PDB file of C-alpha atoms in Angstrom:
ATOM      1  CA  UNK D   1      -0.149   0.221   0.016  1.00 33.00           C
ATOM      2  CA  UNK D   2       1.470   3.292  -0.676  1.00 36.00           C
ATOM      3  CA  UNK D   3       2.122   6.036   1.711  1.00 41.00           C
ATOM      4  CA  UNK D   4      -0.021   9.945   1.414  1.00 45.00           C
ATOM      5  CA  UNK D   5       2.420  12.011   1.599  1.00 52.00           C
ATOM      6  CA  UNK D   6      -0.327  14.219   2.856  1.00 78.00           C
ATOM      7  CA  UNK D   7      -0.743  13.767   5.559  1.00 87.00           C
ATOM      8  CA  UNK D   8       2.156  12.342   9.003  1.00 93.00           C
ATOM      9  CA  UNK D   9       1.536  11.058  12.245  1.00 95.00           C
ATOM     10  CA  UNK D  10       1.833  14.473  14.348  1.00 96.00           C
ATOM     11  CA  UNK D  11       0.493  16.517  11.480  1.00 96.00           C
ATOM     12  CA  UNK D  12      -2.114  19.139  14.069  1.00 97.00           C
ATOM     13  CA  UNK D  13      -5.286  20.130  12.265  1.00 97.00           C
ATOM     14  CA  UNK D  14      -6.177  24.035  12.694  1.00 98.00           C
ATOM     15  CA  UNK D  15      -8.491  24.536  15.746  1.00 98.00           C
ATOM     16  CA  UNK D  16     -12.510  25.761  15.029  1.00 98.00           C
ATOM     17  CA  UNK D  17     -14.598  27.081  17.307  1.00 98.00           C
ATOM     18  CA  UNK D  18     -17.897  26.442  17.447  1.00 98.00           C
ATOM     19  CA  UNK D  19     -19.820  28.784  19.121  1.00 98.00           C
ATOM     20  CA  UNK D  20     -22.613  27.359  21.614  1.00 98.00           C
ATOM     21  CA  UNK D  21     -26.077  28.810  20.588  1.00 98.00           C
ATOM     22  CA  UNK D  22     -29.493  27.702  22.102  1.00 98.00           C
ATOM     23  CA  UNK D  23     -30.535  27.446  18.368  1.00 98.00           C
ATOM     24  CA  UNK D  24     -27.279  24.878  17.619  1.00 98.00           C
ATOM     25  CA  UNK D  25     -28.758  22.764  20.796  1.00 98.00           C
ATOM     26  CA  UNK D  26     -31.934  22.806  20.328  1.00 97.00           C
ATOM     27  CA  UNK D  27     -31.985  21.898  15.829  1.00 97.00           C
ATOM     28  CA  UNK D  28     -29.680  19.779  17.001  1.00 97.00           C
ATOM     29  CA  UNK D  29     -31.765  17.733  19.611  1.00 97.00           C
ATOM     30  CA  UNK D  30     -34.872  17.728  16.757  1.00 96.00           C
ATOM     31  CA  UNK D  31     -32.804  17.278  13.994  1.00 96.00           C
ATOM     32  CA  UNK D  32     -31.805  13.478  15.373  1.00 95.00           C
ATOM     33  CA  UNK D  33     -35.422  13.198  16.822  1.00 95.00           C
ATOM     34  CA  UNK D  34     -33.777  13.101  20.384  1.00 93.00           C
ATOM     35  CA  UNK D  35     -36.892  14.910  22.229  1.00 93.00           C
ATOM     36  CA  UNK D  36     -35.664  14.901  25.940  1.00 94.00           C
ATOM     37  CA  UNK D  37     -35.945  18.048  27.796  1.00 95.00           C
ATOM     38  CA  UNK D  38     -32.653  18.880  28.699  1.00 95.00           C
ATOM     39  CA  UNK D  39     -31.775  19.307  25.040  1.00 96.00           C
ATOM     40  CA  UNK D  40     -34.747  21.622  24.724  1.00 96.00           C
ATOM     41  CA  UNK D  41     -36.276  22.979  27.284  1.00 96.00           C
ATOM     42  CA  UNK D  42     -34.257  24.574  29.960  1.00 96.00           C
ATOM     43  CA  UNK D  43     -37.048  24.770  33.097  1.00 97.00           C
ATOM     44  CA  UNK D  44     -36.954  21.382  32.915  1.00 96.00           C
ATOM     45  CA  UNK D  45     -32.928  20.805  32.253  1.00 96.00           C
ATOM     46  CA  UNK D  46     -32.896  23.158  35.483  1.00 97.00           C
ATOM     47  CA  UNK D  47     -34.631  21.283  37.895  1.00 97.00           C
ATOM     48  CA  UNK D  48     -33.272  17.614  36.492  1.00 96.00           C
ATOM     49  CA  UNK D  49     -29.615  19.189  37.893  1.00 96.00           C
ATOM     50  CA  UNK D  50     -28.323  21.113  34.635  1.00 96.00           C
ATOM     51  CA  UNK D  51     -28.124  24.798  34.756  1.00 97.00           C
ATOM     52  CA  UNK D  52     -29.127  25.023  31.475  1.00 97.00           C
ATOM     53  CA  UNK D  53     -29.799  23.124  27.860  1.00 98.00           C
ATOM     54  CA  UNK D  54     -27.416  20.633  26.592  1.00 97.00           C
ATOM     55  CA  UNK D  55     -26.312  19.243  24.000  1.00 98.00           C
ATOM     56  CA  UNK D  56     -27.024  15.579  22.530  1.00 97.00           C
ATOM     57  CA  UNK D  57     -23.997  13.055  21.321  1.00 96.00           C
ATOM     58  CA  UNK D  58     -25.927  12.859  18.820  1.00 97.00           C
ATOM     59  CA  UNK D  59     -25.128  16.649  17.211  1.00 98.00           C
ATOM     60  CA  UNK D  60     -21.619  16.655  18.930  1.00 98.00           C
ATOM     61  CA  UNK D  61     -20.783  13.500  16.602  1.00 97.00           C
ATOM     62  CA  UNK D  62     -22.125  15.691  13.360  1.00 97.00           C
ATOM     63  CA  UNK D  63     -19.919  18.216  14.364  1.00 98.00           C
ATOM     64  CA  UNK D  64     -16.146  15.828  15.155  1.00 98.00           C
ATOM     65  CA  UNK D  65     -17.323  14.431  11.670  1.00 97.00           C
ATOM     66  CA  UNK D  66     -17.641  18.463  10.047  1.00 97.00           C
ATOM     67  CA  UNK D  67     -15.051  19.265  12.147  1.00 98.00           C
ATOM     68  CA  UNK D  68     -13.032  16.085   9.677  1.00 98.00           C
ATOM     69  CA  UNK D  69     -14.633  16.928   6.381  1.00 97.00           C
ATOM     70  CA  UNK D  70     -13.314  20.324   6.295  1.00 96.00           C
ATOM     71  CA  UNK D  71      -9.747  19.360   6.708  1.00 95.00           C
ATOM     72  CA  UNK D  72      -9.859  16.247   5.149  1.00 95.00           C
ATOM     73  CA  UNK D  73     -12.260  17.635   2.453  1.00 93.00           C
ATOM     74  CA  UNK D  74     -15.124  16.374   0.558  1.00 91.00           C
ATOM     75  CA  UNK D  75     -14.137  13.224  -0.338  1.00 94.00           C
ATOM     76  CA  UNK D  76     -13.099  12.129   2.546  1.00 96.00           C
ATOM     77  CA  UNK D  77     -15.342   9.183   4.517  1.00 97.00           C
ATOM     78  CA  UNK D  78     -15.328   9.245   7.615  1.00 97.00           C
ATOM     79  CA  UNK D  79     -15.208   5.105   8.292  1.00 98.00           C
ATOM     80  CA  UNK D  80     -14.936   5.118  12.309  1.00 98.00           C
ATOM     81  CA  UNK D  81     -15.921   7.688  14.580  1.00 97.00           C
ATOM     82  CA  UNK D  82     -15.423   6.661  18.218  1.00 98.00           C
ATOM     83  CA  UNK D  83     -16.566   9.900  21.161  1.00 98.00           C
ATOM     84  CA  UNK D  84     -16.991  10.022  24.383  1.00 98.00           C
ATOM     85  CA  UNK D  85     -18.483  13.339  26.553  1.00 97.00           C
ATOM     86  CA  UNK D  86     -17.658  14.850  29.043  1.00 98.00           C
ATOM     87  CA  UNK D  87     -18.234  18.540  30.363  1.00 98.00           C
ATOM     88  CA  UNK D  88     -21.533  19.226  28.741  1.00 98.00           C
ATOM     89  CA  UNK D  89     -21.493  21.972  26.123  1.00 98.00           C
ATOM     90  CA  UNK D  90     -24.381  24.641  27.698  1.00 98.00           C
ATOM     91  CA  UNK D  91     -25.502  27.584  25.509  1.00 98.00           C
ATOM     92  CA  UNK D  92     -23.329  31.314  25.787  1.00 98.00           C
ATOM     93  CA  UNK D  93     -20.567  28.846  25.307  1.00 98.00           C
ATOM     94  CA  UNK D  94     -18.006  28.119  22.769  1.00 98.00           C
ATOM     95  CA  UNK D  95     -16.619  24.471  21.779  1.00 98.00           C
ATOM     96  CA  UNK D  96     -13.074  24.347  20.765  1.00 98.00           C
ATOM     97  CA  UNK D  97     -12.215  21.270  18.381  1.00 98.00           C
ATOM     98  CA  UNK D  98      -8.223  20.022  17.200  1.00 98.00           C
ATOM     99  CA  UNK D  99      -7.054  17.452  16.069  1.00 98.00           C
ATOM    100  CA  UNK D 100      -3.945  15.699  15.628  1.00 98.00           C
ATOM    101  CA  UNK D 101      -2.678  12.909  13.158  1.00 98.00           C
ATOM    102  CA  UNK D 102      -2.217  10.022  15.128  1.00 98.00           C
ATOM    103  CA  UNK D 103      -1.588   7.269  12.621  1.00 97.00           C
ATOM    104  CA  UNK D 104      -1.514   7.361   8.386  1.00 96.00           C
ATOM    105  CA  UNK D 105      -2.237   3.611   6.543  1.00 95.00           C
ATOM    106  CA  UNK D 106      -1.736   4.202   3.113  1.00 93.00           C
ATOM    107  CA  UNK D 107      -5.075   6.676   2.076  1.00 95.00           C
ATOM    108  CA  UNK D 108      -6.160   6.216   5.651  1.00 96.00           C
ATOM    109  CA  UNK D 109      -5.599   8.444   8.744  1.00 97.00           C
ATOM    110  CA  UNK D 110      -6.400   8.003  12.566  1.00 98.00           C
ATOM    111  CA  UNK D 111      -6.826  11.825  14.013  1.00 98.00           C
ATOM    112  CA  UNK D 112      -7.500  12.004  17.756  1.00 98.00           C
ATOM    113  CA  UNK D 113      -9.592  14.836  18.862  1.00 98.00           C
ATOM    114  CA  UNK D 114     -11.046  16.640  21.712  1.00 98.00           C
ATOM    115  CA  UNK D 115     -13.126  19.052  21.308  1.00 98.00           C
ATOM    116  CA  UNK D 116     -13.269  21.908  24.928  1.00 98.00           C
ATOM    117  CA  UNK D 117     -15.565  24.188  26.080  1.00 98.00           C
ATOM    118  CA  UNK D 118     -15.182  26.328  29.138  1.00 97.00           C
ATOM    119  CA  UNK D 119     -15.540  24.011  31.993  1.00 97.00           C
ATOM    120  CA  UNK D 120     -13.415  20.978  29.954  1.00 98.00           C
ATOM    121  CA  UNK D 121     -13.097  18.748  27.449  1.00 98.00           C
ATOM    122  CA  UNK D 122     -16.448  18.435  26.067  1.00 98.00           C
ATOM    123  CA  UNK D 123     -15.685  16.167  23.683  1.00 98.00           C
ATOM    124  CA  UNK D 124     -12.692  13.320  22.893  1.00 98.00           C
ATOM    125  CA  UNK D 125     -11.869  10.419  20.358  1.00 98.00           C
ATOM    126  CA  UNK D 126     -10.473   9.150  17.947  1.00 98.00           C
ATOM    127  CA  UNK D 127     -11.868   9.507  13.644  1.00 98.00           C
ATOM    128  CA  UNK D 128     -10.217   7.314  11.007  1.00 98.00           C
ATOM    129  CA  UNK D 129     -10.705   9.531   7.713  1.00 98.00           C
ATOM    130  CA  UNK D 130     -10.224   7.893   3.895  1.00 97.00           C
ATOM    131  CA  UNK D 131      -9.107  10.422   0.796  1.00 93.00           C
ATOM    132  CA  UNK D 132      -9.684   8.779  -1.680  1.00 86.00           C
ATOM    133  CA  UNK D 133      -6.277   8.802  -4.238  1.00 81.00           C
ATOM    134  CA  UNK D 134      -5.732  11.252  -6.208  1.00 69.00           C
ATOM    135  CA  UNK D 135      -8.031  13.891  -3.892  1.00 62.00           C
ATOM    136  CA  UNK D 136      -6.335  16.989  -3.247  1.00 57.00           C
ATOM    137  CA  UNK D 137      -6.682  16.681   1.200  1.00 53.00           C
ATOM    138  CA  UNK D 138      -8.993  19.519   2.029  1.00 49.00           C
ATOM    139  CA  UNK D 139      -9.477  23.617   2.051  1.00 44.00           C
ATOM    140  CA  UNK D 140      -8.837  24.273   5.724  1.00 42.00           C
ATOM    141  CA  UNK D 141      -4.660  23.578   5.413  1.00 40.00           C
TER     142      UNK D 141
END
């Protein structure tokens, strides 16, 4: 298998800042059919011990995927996304996604991703992505 010279182990992806708005949280919950009240009703979220509504894992997963495809380009294929949630994303905060290439095997890279907000790491995990041969690697470089 040929070694892809577009990325190397240790390469860092540019950070992506995502403003965490009430609209983003609610829209993500609706789009993923997650109607749990903690994702759209601030009063009920507070009654359950949260200071406000918070983002669901499916929205976070989509944002992680977007981060990778923004970097690796429109032909990138996400092969595996394995994430864990930590600190919740509440409205008014900003999540900053960062990534580091951990492994390269031909046209496939494994990227360690962290999404941090004002109270800690919201998401951590790895994404395995393949970019077909002969295609440029992403538009954010």
